[in-house]
Amino acid sequence: MLGSPWCRGRFRDAGFRLTLPRQAILNVFIRNPKHLSAEEVFLLLHKDYPGIGLATVYRTLDLLTQMGLIFKFDFGDGRSRYELADETIKAHHHHLICTRCGRIIDYSDFAEKEKKFIKELETELSKKYKFKISSHQVHFYGLCEECQ
Amino acid sequence: MLGSPWCRGRFRDAGFRLTLPRQAILNVFIRNPKHLSAEEVFLLLHKDYPGIGLATVYRTLDLLTQMGLIFKFDFGDGRSRYELADETIKAHHHHLICTRCGRIIDYSDFAEKEKKFIKELETELSKKYKFKISSHQVHFYGLCEECQ
DNA sequence: CTGCATGCAAACCCTTTGCATTGGG
DNA sequence: CCCAATGCAAAGGGTTTGCATGCAG
């Protein structure tokens, strides 16, 4: 994904430069398919690239989100989390959030059923509220196995 | 709702005092059935009760959330929003959020279909992930009619 | 070369907390 | 009366911004 002309082209076409920090940050997501906070990205990055600052991480996360390469989530714990926008996401994977320990569980089961349902709902909502829907989030809150 | 023995009892049973600020804040939600941020509650309150401080608003919002009288939402704009936990919510009303102007549209259409779907999904998820689900949020992001 | 991107630190914004004071039960 | 609840101001934590410097194109 990274060295590929696709990635470079994606940046060039959008009028952005493919810099080292941007490549490195994208790499963090490729190697860590998780819901990373800005600080987590910064720390993971710091091992190999101690020179990259937190501000750059925030600016890059914002850029990548705008470019659609990553998705931004807010689980209500006061910090944003980001995730690579790959097939996993496209397959409508959603989240279970433990309100006690903060653990986040992905699930992509029931994807077909869910996809169909969401699709229908989006169509109806778009029509009724003249709303152009571009994305959605489904969060279930509760207690994970250990916290019960 | 407010003067009712029900409300007072609800506080007493939980070991809390039904103070003037708490009544006033609950009243704000009753009169403004919207997704209010802490600051909005504070400002609405300020007209009639200029003495009530922002910290008390935050503390009370937290208390009411724990008591289940209001719900807390996070739409990703960096501030929490709160809403009265009345029948409207119980009827599974969800949200469309405009990513440009921040407008939030409630919808409670398709409630039956949705309720059934969510219920099924919750059951399956609970079983598979041993997760005790207590609430859920469904957010659709996009552009409202005016912002398109 | 030219100007976008970066690093650093300060600024910002929302939220929480410490502490003396108030008022509900 | 007593202790939970309040108000105020200060602190906290995540995110953004200003500005001089660096590097991609």
CSV table of C-alpha atoms (C1' of nucleotides) in Angstrom, one decimal:
chain,number,residue,atom,x,y,z
A,1,MET,CA,0.0,0.0,0.0
A,2,LEU,CA,2.7,2.4,1.0
A,3,GLY,CA,5.4,2.5,-1.6
A,4,SER,CA,2.8,1.9,-4.2
A,5,PRO,CA,2.1,4.4,-6.9
A,6,TRP,CA,-1.5,4.3,-5.7
A,7,CYS,CA,-0.6,5.8,-2.4
A,8,ARG,CA,1.7,8.5,-3.8
A,9,GLY,CA,-0.8,9.3,-6.5
A,10,ARG,CA,-3.6,9.6,-3.9
A,11,PHE,CA,-1.6,12.3,-2.2
A,12,ARG,CA,-0.4,14.1,-5.3
A,13,ASP,CA,-3.9,14.2,-6.8
A,14,ALA,CA,-5.2,15.8,-3.6
A,15,GLY,CA,-2.4,18.4,-3.8
A,16,PHE,CA,-0.5,17.0,-0.7
A,17,ARG,CA,3.1,15.9,-0.3
A,18,LEU,CA,3.9,12.4,0.6
A,19,THR,CA,6.4,13.1,3.4
A,20,LEU,CA,8.2,10.8,5.8
A,21,PRO,CA,5.9,11.5,8.8
A,22,ARG,CA,2.8,10.8,6.7
A,23,GLN,CA,4.2,7.5,5.4
A,24,ALA,CA,5.3,6.5,8.9
A,25,ILE,CA,1.9,7.3,10.4
A,26,LEU,CA,0.1,5.4,7.7
A,27,ASN,CA,2.5,2.5,8.4
A,28,VAL,CA,1.5,2.5,12.1
A,29,PHE,CA,-2.1,1.9,11.1
A,30,ILE,CA,-1.1,-0.9,8.7
A,31,ARG,CA,0.9,-2.7,11.3
A,32,ASN,CA,-1.6,-2.0,14.1
A,33,PRO,CA,-5.1,-2.7,12.9
A,34,LYS,CA,-6.7,-1.2,16.0
A,35,HIS,CA,-8.5,1.9,17.2
A,36,LEU,CA,-5.6,4.1,17.9
A,37,SER,CA,-5.7,7.4,19.7
A,38,ALA,CA,-3.4,10.2,18.6
A,39,GLU,CA,-1.2,9.6,21.6
A,40,GLU,CA,-1.0,5.9,20.9
A,41,VAL,CA,0.1,6.6,17.3
A,42,PHE,CA,2.6,9.1,18.6
A,43,LEU,CA,4.1,6.6,21.0
A,44,LEU,CA,4.2,3.7,18.5
A,45,LEU,CA,5.8,6.1,16.1
A,46,HIS,CA,8.3,7.3,18.6
A,47,LYS,CA,10.3,4.0,18.6
A,48,ASP,CA,11.4,4.4,15.0
A,49,TYR,CA,10.9,8.1,14.5
A,50,PRO,CA,11.6,10.0,17.7
A,51,GLY,CA,11.7,13.2,15.7
A,52,ILE,CA,8.0,13.3,14.7
A,53,GLY,CA,6.0,15.6,17.0
A,54,LEU,CA,2.5,15.2,18.4
A,55,ALA,CA,1.2,18.1,16.5
A,56,THR,CA,2.2,16.5,13.2
A,57,VAL,CA,0.4,13.4,14.3
A,58,TYR,CA,-2.7,15.3,14.9
A,59,ARG,CA,-2.4,17.2,11.6
A,60,THR,CA,-1.7,14.0,9.7
A,61,LEU,CA,-4.6,12.2,11.3
A,62,ASP,CA,-6.9,15.0,10.3
A,63,LEU,CA,-5.5,14.9,6.7
A,64,LEU,CA,-5.8,11.1,6.4
A,65,THR,CA,-9.3,11.3,7.7
A,66,GLN,CA,-10.2,14.0,5.1
A,67,MET,CA,-8.6,11.9,2.4
A,68,GLY,CA,-10.7,8.9,3.5
A,69,LEU,CA,-7.7,6.7,4.2
A,70,ILE,CA,-8.6,6.4,7.9
A,71,PHE,CA,-11.8,6.8,9.9
A,72,LYS,CA,-12.3,8.8,13.0
A,73,PHE,CA,-14.3,7.5,15.9
A,74,ASP,CA,-15.5,8.9,19.1
A,75,PHE,CA,-16.4,6.4,21.8
A,76,GLY,CA,-17.2,9.0,24.4
A,77,ASP,CA,-14.1,8.7,26.5
A,78,GLY,CA,-12.8,12.1,25.7
A,79,ARG,CA,-10.3,11.2,23.0
A,80,SER,CA,-10.7,10.5,19.3
A,81,ARG,CA,-9.7,7.2,17.9
A,82,TYR,CA,-8.6,6.3,14.3
A,83,GLU,CA,-8.7,3.2,12.2
A,84,LEU,CA,-7.5,2.2,8.8
A,85,ALA,CA,-10.3,2.5,6.2
A,86,ASP,CA,-9.7,-0.8,4.6
A,87,GLU,CA,-12.0,-3.7,3.7
A,88,THR,CA,-12.6,-4.5,7.3
A,89,ILE,CA,-14.4,-1.2,7.7
A,90,LYS,CA,-16.2,-1.5,4.4
A,91,ALA,CA,-17.5,-4.8,5.7
A,92,HIS,CA,-19.5,-2.8,8.3
A,93,HIS,CA,-17.6,-3.8,11.4
A,94,HIS,CA,-19.0,-2.0,14.4
A,95,HIS,CA,-18.0,-1.8,18.1
A,96,LEU,CA,-18.8,-3.0,21.6
A,97,ILE,CA,-17.5,-0.5,24.2
A,98,CYS,CA,-17.0,-1.5,27.8
A,99,THR,CA,-18.1,1.4,30.0
A,100,ARG,CA,-16.0,0.2,32.8
A,101,CYS,CA,-12.5,-0.7,31.4
A,102,GLY,CA,-12.8,1.1,28.1
A,103,ARG,CA,-12.1,-2.1,26.1
A,104,ILE,CA,-13.3,-2.0,22.5
A,105,ILE,CA,-14.4,-5.1,20.8
A,106,ASP,CA,-14.8,-5.2,17.0
A,107,TYR,CA,-17.4,-7.3,15.5
A,108,SER,CA,-18.0,-8.0,11.8
A,109,ASP,CA,-20.4,-10.9,12.3
A,110,PHE,CA,-23.9,-10.4,11.1
A,111,ALA,CA,-22.4,-8.1,8.5
A,112,GLU,CA,-24.7,-9.2,5.7
A,113,LYS,CA,-27.8,-8.8,7.7
A,114,GLU,CA,-26.6,-5.5,9.1
A,115,LYS,CA,-25.4,-4.1,5.8
A,116,LYS,CA,-28.8,-4.8,4.3
A,117,PHE,CA,-30.6,-3.2,7.1
A,118,ILE,CA,-28.4,-0.1,7.3
A,119,LYS,CA,-28.6,0.3,3.5
A,120,GLU,CA,-32.4,0.3,3.6
A,121,LEU,CA,-32.5,2.7,6.5
A,122,GLU,CA,-30.1,5.1,4.8
A,123,THR,CA,-32.2,5.1,1.7
A,124,GLU,CA,-35.3,5.9,3.6
A,125,LEU,CA,-33.7,8.5,5.8
A,126,SER,CA,-32.0,10.2,2.9
A,127,LYS,CA,-35.3,10.5,1.1
A,128,LYS,CA,-37.3,11.7,4.1
A,129,TYR,CA,-34.9,14.2,5.5
A,130,LYS,CA,-33.1,15.2,2.3
A,131,PHE,CA,-29.9,14.2,4.1
A,132,LYS,CA,-26.9,13.1,2.1
A,133,ILE,CA,-25.5,10.3,4.3
A,134,SER,CA,-21.8,9.6,3.9
A,135,SER,CA,-21.0,7.3,6.9
A,136,HIS,CA,-22.5,5.8,10.0
A,137,GLN,CA,-21.5,4.5,13.4
A,138,VAL,CA,-23.1,1.8,15.5
A,139,HIS,CA,-21.9,1.6,19.1
A,140,PHE,CA,-23.1,-0.8,21.8
A,141,TYR,CA,-22.2,0.1,25.3
A,142,GLY,CA,-22.1,-2.2,28.3
A,143,LEU,CA,-19.8,-4.5,30.3
A,144,CYS,CA,-17.3,-6.9,28.8
A,145,GLU,CA,-16.9,-10.4,30.2
A,146,GLU,CA,-14.3,-9.5,32.8
A,147,CYS,CA,-16.0,-6.4,34.1
A,148,GLN,CA,-19.4,-8.0,34.7
B,1,MET,CA,-42.5,15.2,36.5
B,2,LEU,CA,-40.7,17.6,38.7
B,3,GLY,CA,-42.8,18.4,41.7
B,4,SER,CA,-44.1,14.8,41.6
B,5,PRO,CA,-43.4,12.5,44.5
B,6,TRP,CA,-41.9,10.2,41.8
B,7,CYS,CA,-39.1,12.6,41.1
B,8,ARG,CA,-38.3,13.4,44.7
B,9,GLY,CA,-38.5,9.7,45.6
B,10,ARG,CA,-36.1,8.9,42.8
B,11,PHE,CA,-33.5,11.2,44.4
B,12,ARG,CA,-34.1,10.1,47.9
B,13,ASP,CA,-34.0,6.4,47.1
B,14,ALA,CA,-30.6,6.9,45.4
B,15,GLY,CA,-29.4,8.9,48.4
B,16,PHE,CA,-29.2,12.2,46.7
B,17,ARG,CA,-30.8,15.5,47.7
B,18,LEU,CA,-33.3,17.2,45.5
B,19,THR,CA,-31.7,20.7,45.4
B,20,LEU,CA,-32.8,23.8,43.6
B,21,PRO,CA,-30.0,23.5,40.9
B,22,ARG,CA,-30.9,19.9,40.2
B,23,GLN,CA,-34.6,20.8,39.8
B,24,ALA,CA,-33.8,23.8,37.6
B,25,ILE,CA,-31.4,21.7,35.4
B,26,LEU,CA,-34.0,19.0,35.0
B,27,ASN,CA,-36.5,21.7,34.1
B,28,VAL,CA,-34.3,23.0,31.3
B,29,PHE,CA,-34.4,19.6,29.7
B,30,ILE,CA,-38.2,19.3,30.1
B,31,ARG,CA,-38.6,22.7,28.4
B,32,ASN,CA,-36.0,22.1,25.7
B,33,PRO,CA,-36.3,18.7,24.3
B,34,LYS,CA,-33.0,18.9,22.5
B,35,HIS,CA,-29.4,17.7,22.5
B,36,LEU,CA,-28.0,20.2,24.9
B,37,SER,CA,-24.4,20.7,25.7
B,38,ALA,CA,-23.3,21.6,29.2
B,39,GLU,CA,-22.7,25.2,28.2
B,40,GLU,CA,-26.1,25.4,26.6
B,41,VAL,CA,-27.7,24.1,29.7
B,42,PHE,CA,-25.7,26.7,31.7
B,43,LEU,CA,-26.8,29.6,29.5
B,44,LEU,CA,-30.4,28.6,29.4
B,45,LEU,CA,-30.3,28.3,33.2
B,46,HIS,CA,-28.5,31.6,33.6
B,47,LYS,CA,-31.6,33.6,32.7
B,48,ASP,CA,-33.6,32.4,35.7
B,49,TYR,CA,-30.8,31.2,38.0
B,50,PRO,CA,-27.7,33.3,37.5
B,51,GLY,CA,-26.3,31.9,40.6
B,52,ILE,CA,-25.8,28.4,39.4
B,53,GLY,CA,-22.3,27.7,38.3
B,54,LEU,CA,-20.9,25.7,35.4
B,55,ALA,CA,-19.3,23.2,37.6
B,56,THR,CA,-22.6,22.4,39.2
B,57,VAL,CA,-24.1,21.9,35.8
B,58,TYR,CA,-21.4,19.4,34.9
B,59,ARG,CA,-21.8,17.6,38.2
B,60,THR,CA,-25.5,17.5,37.9
B,61,LEU,CA,-25.4,16.3,34.3
B,62,ASP,CA,-23.2,13.5,35.4
B,63,LEU,CA,-25.5,12.6,38.3
B,64,LEU,CA,-28.7,12.6,36.1
B,65,THR,CA,-26.9,10.4,33.6
B,66,GLN,CA,-26.0,7.9,36.3
B,67,MET,CA,-29.6,8.0,37.6
B,68,GLY,CA,-30.8,7.3,34.1
B,69,LEU,CA,-32.9,10.5,33.9
B,70,ILE,CA,-30.9,11.8,30.9
B,71,PHE,CA,-28.7,10.2,28.3
B,72,LYS,CA,-25.3,11.4,27.3
B,73,PHE,CA,-24.2,11.5,23.7
B,74,ASP,CA,-21.0,12.2,21.9
B,75,PHE,CA,-21.4,13.3,18.3
B,76,GLY,CA,-17.7,13.8,17.7
B,77,ASP,CA,-17.6,17.6,17.9
B,78,GLY,CA,-15.6,17.7,21.1
B,79,ARG,CA,-18.4,18.3,23.5
B,80,SER,CA,-20.9,16.0,25.2
B,81,ARG,CA,-24.6,16.4,24.7
B,82,TYR,CA,-27.4,15.4,26.9
B,83,GLU,CA,-31.0,14.6,26.4
B,84,LEU,CA,-34.0,13.7,28.5
B,85,ALA,CA,-34.5,10.0,28.9
B,86,ASP,CA,-38.2,9.9,28.2
B,87,GLU,CA,-40.4,7.9,25.9
B,88,THR,CA,-38.9,9.5,22.8
B,89,ILE,CA,-35.6,7.9,23.6
B,90,LYS,CA,-37.1,4.6,24.6
B,91,ALA,CA,-38.7,4.5,21.2
B,92,HIS,CA,-35.2,4.2,19.8
B,93,HIS,CA,-34.8,7.5,18.2
B,94,HIS,CA,-31.5,8.0,16.6
B,95,HIS,CA,-29.5,10.8,15.0
B,96,LEU,CA,-28.4,12.3,11.7
B,97,ILE,CA,-25.5,14.6,12.2
B,98,CYS,CA,-24.4,17.2,9.6
B,99,THR,CA,-20.7,17.2,9.4
B,100,ARG,CA,-20.6,20.7,8.0
B,101,CYS,CA,-23.0,22.8,10.2
B,102,GLY,CA,-23.3,20.4,13.1
B,103,ARG,CA,-27.0,20.3,12.9
B,104,ILE,CA,-28.5,17.2,14.5
B,105,ILE,CA,-31.7,15.7,13.3
B,106,ASP,CA,-33.7,13.2,15.4
B,107,TYR,CA,-35.6,10.5,13.7
B,108,SER,CA,-37.8,8.0,15.3
B,109,ASP,CA,-39.3,6.6,12.1
B,110,PHE,CA,-38.8,3.0,11.3
B,111,ALA,CA,-38.7,2.5,15.0
B,112,GLU,CA,-40.4,-0.8,14.9
B,113,LYS,CA,-38.2,-2.3,12.3
B,114,GLU,CA,-35.1,-0.9,13.9
B,115,LYS,CA,-36.0,-2.0,17.4
B,116,LYS,CA,-36.5,-5.5,16.2
B,117,PHE,CA,-33.2,-5.5,14.3
B,118,ILE,CA,-31.2,-4.0,17.2
B,119,LYS,CA,-32.8,-6.4,19.7
B,120,GLU,CA,-31.8,-9.4,17.6
B,121,LEU,CA,-28.3,-8.1,17.1
B,122,GLU,CA,-27.9,-7.4,20.8
B,123,THR,CA,-29.0,-10.9,21.7
B,124,GLU,CA,-26.5,-12.4,19.3
B,125,LEU,CA,-23.7,-10.1,20.3
B,126,SER,CA,-24.3,-10.7,24.0
B,127,LYS,CA,-24.1,-14.4,23.5
B,128,LYS,CA,-21.1,-14.5,21.2
B,129,TYR,CA,-18.9,-11.9,23.1
B,130,LYS,CA,-20.2,-12.5,26.6
B,131,PHE,CA,-20.9,-8.8,26.6
B,132,LYS,CA,-23.7,-7.3,28.8
B,133,ILE,CA,-25.1,-4.6,26.6
B,134,SER,CA,-26.8,-1.7,28.3
B,135,SER,CA,-27.3,0.9,25.6
B,136,HIS,CA,-26.5,1.7,22.0
B,137,GLN,CA,-26.1,4.6,19.7
B,138,VAL,CA,-26.7,4.8,16.0
B,139,HIS,CA,-25.3,7.9,14.2
B,140,PHE,CA,-25.5,8.7,10.5
B,141,TYR,CA,-23.1,11.4,9.4
B,142,GLY,CA,-23.5,13.4,6.2
B,143,LEU,CA,-24.8,16.7,4.9
B,144,CYS,CA,-28.1,18.2,5.7
B,145,GLU,CA,-30.4,19.7,3.1
B,146,GLU,CA,-29.0,23.2,3.3
B,147,CYS,CA,-25.3,22.2,3.4
B,148,GLN,CA,-25.4,20.1,0.3
C,1,DC,C1',14.1,27.4,-5.3
C,2,DT,C1',9.3,27.9,-3.4
C,3,DG,C1',6.1,27.1,-0.4
C,4,DC,C1',3.9,23.2,2.0
C,5,DA,C1',4.9,20.5,6.0
C,6,DT,C1',7.2,20.1,10.5
C,7,DG,C1',8.7,20.7,15.4
C,8,DC,C1',8.2,23.1,19.4
C,9,DA,C1',5.7,25.5,22.7
C,10,DA,C1',2.1,28.2,23.9
C,11,DA,C1',-2.8,28.7,23.5
C,12,DC,C1',-7.5,26.8,23.6
C,13,DC,C1',-11.5,24.4,24.9
C,14,DC,C1',-14.1,21.4,27.5
C,15,DT,C1',-14.3,19.2,31.8
C,16,DT,C1',-12.8,18.0,36.5
C,17,DT,C1',-11.2,19.1,41.1
C,18,DG,C1',-9.9,21.6,45.7
C,19,DC,C1',-11.7,24.1,49.1
C,20,DA,C1',-14.4,27.2,51.8
C,21,DT,C1',-19.4,28.0,52.2
C,22,DT,C1',-24.3,27.0,51.9
C,23,DG,C1',-28.6,24.8,52.6
C,24,DG,C1',-31.5,20.4,52.4
C,25,DG,C1',-33.3,16.8,55.3
D,1,DC,C1',-27.3,20.6,63.2
D,2,DC,C1',-24.6,17.8,59.9
D,3,DC,C1',-22.8,16.6,55.8
D,4,DA,C1',-23.9,16.5,51.0
D,5,DA,C1',-24.0,20.0,47.4
D,6,DT,C1',-22.6,24.4,45.6
D,7,DG,C1',-19.7,28.3,43.6
D,8,DC,C1',-15.6,29.9,42.4
D,9,DA,C1',-11.2,29.5,40.6
D,10,DA,C1',-7.5,26.8,39.4
D,11,DA,C1',-5.9,22.6,37.4
D,12,DG,C1',-6.2,18.9,33.9
D,13,DG,C1',-6.2,16.6,29.5
D,14,DG,C1',-6.9,16.4,24.7
D,15,DT,C1',-6.4,19.1,20.5
D,16,DT,C1',-5.2,23.2,17.8
D,17,DT,C1',-2.3,27.1,16.4
D,18,DG,C1',1.7,30.6,15.6
D,19,DC,C1',6.0,30.8,14.0
D,20,DA,C1',10.7,29.9,12.5
D,21,DT,C1',12.9,26.1,10.1
D,22,DG,C1',13.2,22.1,6.9
D,23,DC,C1',12.4,19.4,3.0
D,24,DA,C1',9.4,17.6,-1.1
D,25,DG,C1',8.5,18.7,-5.7
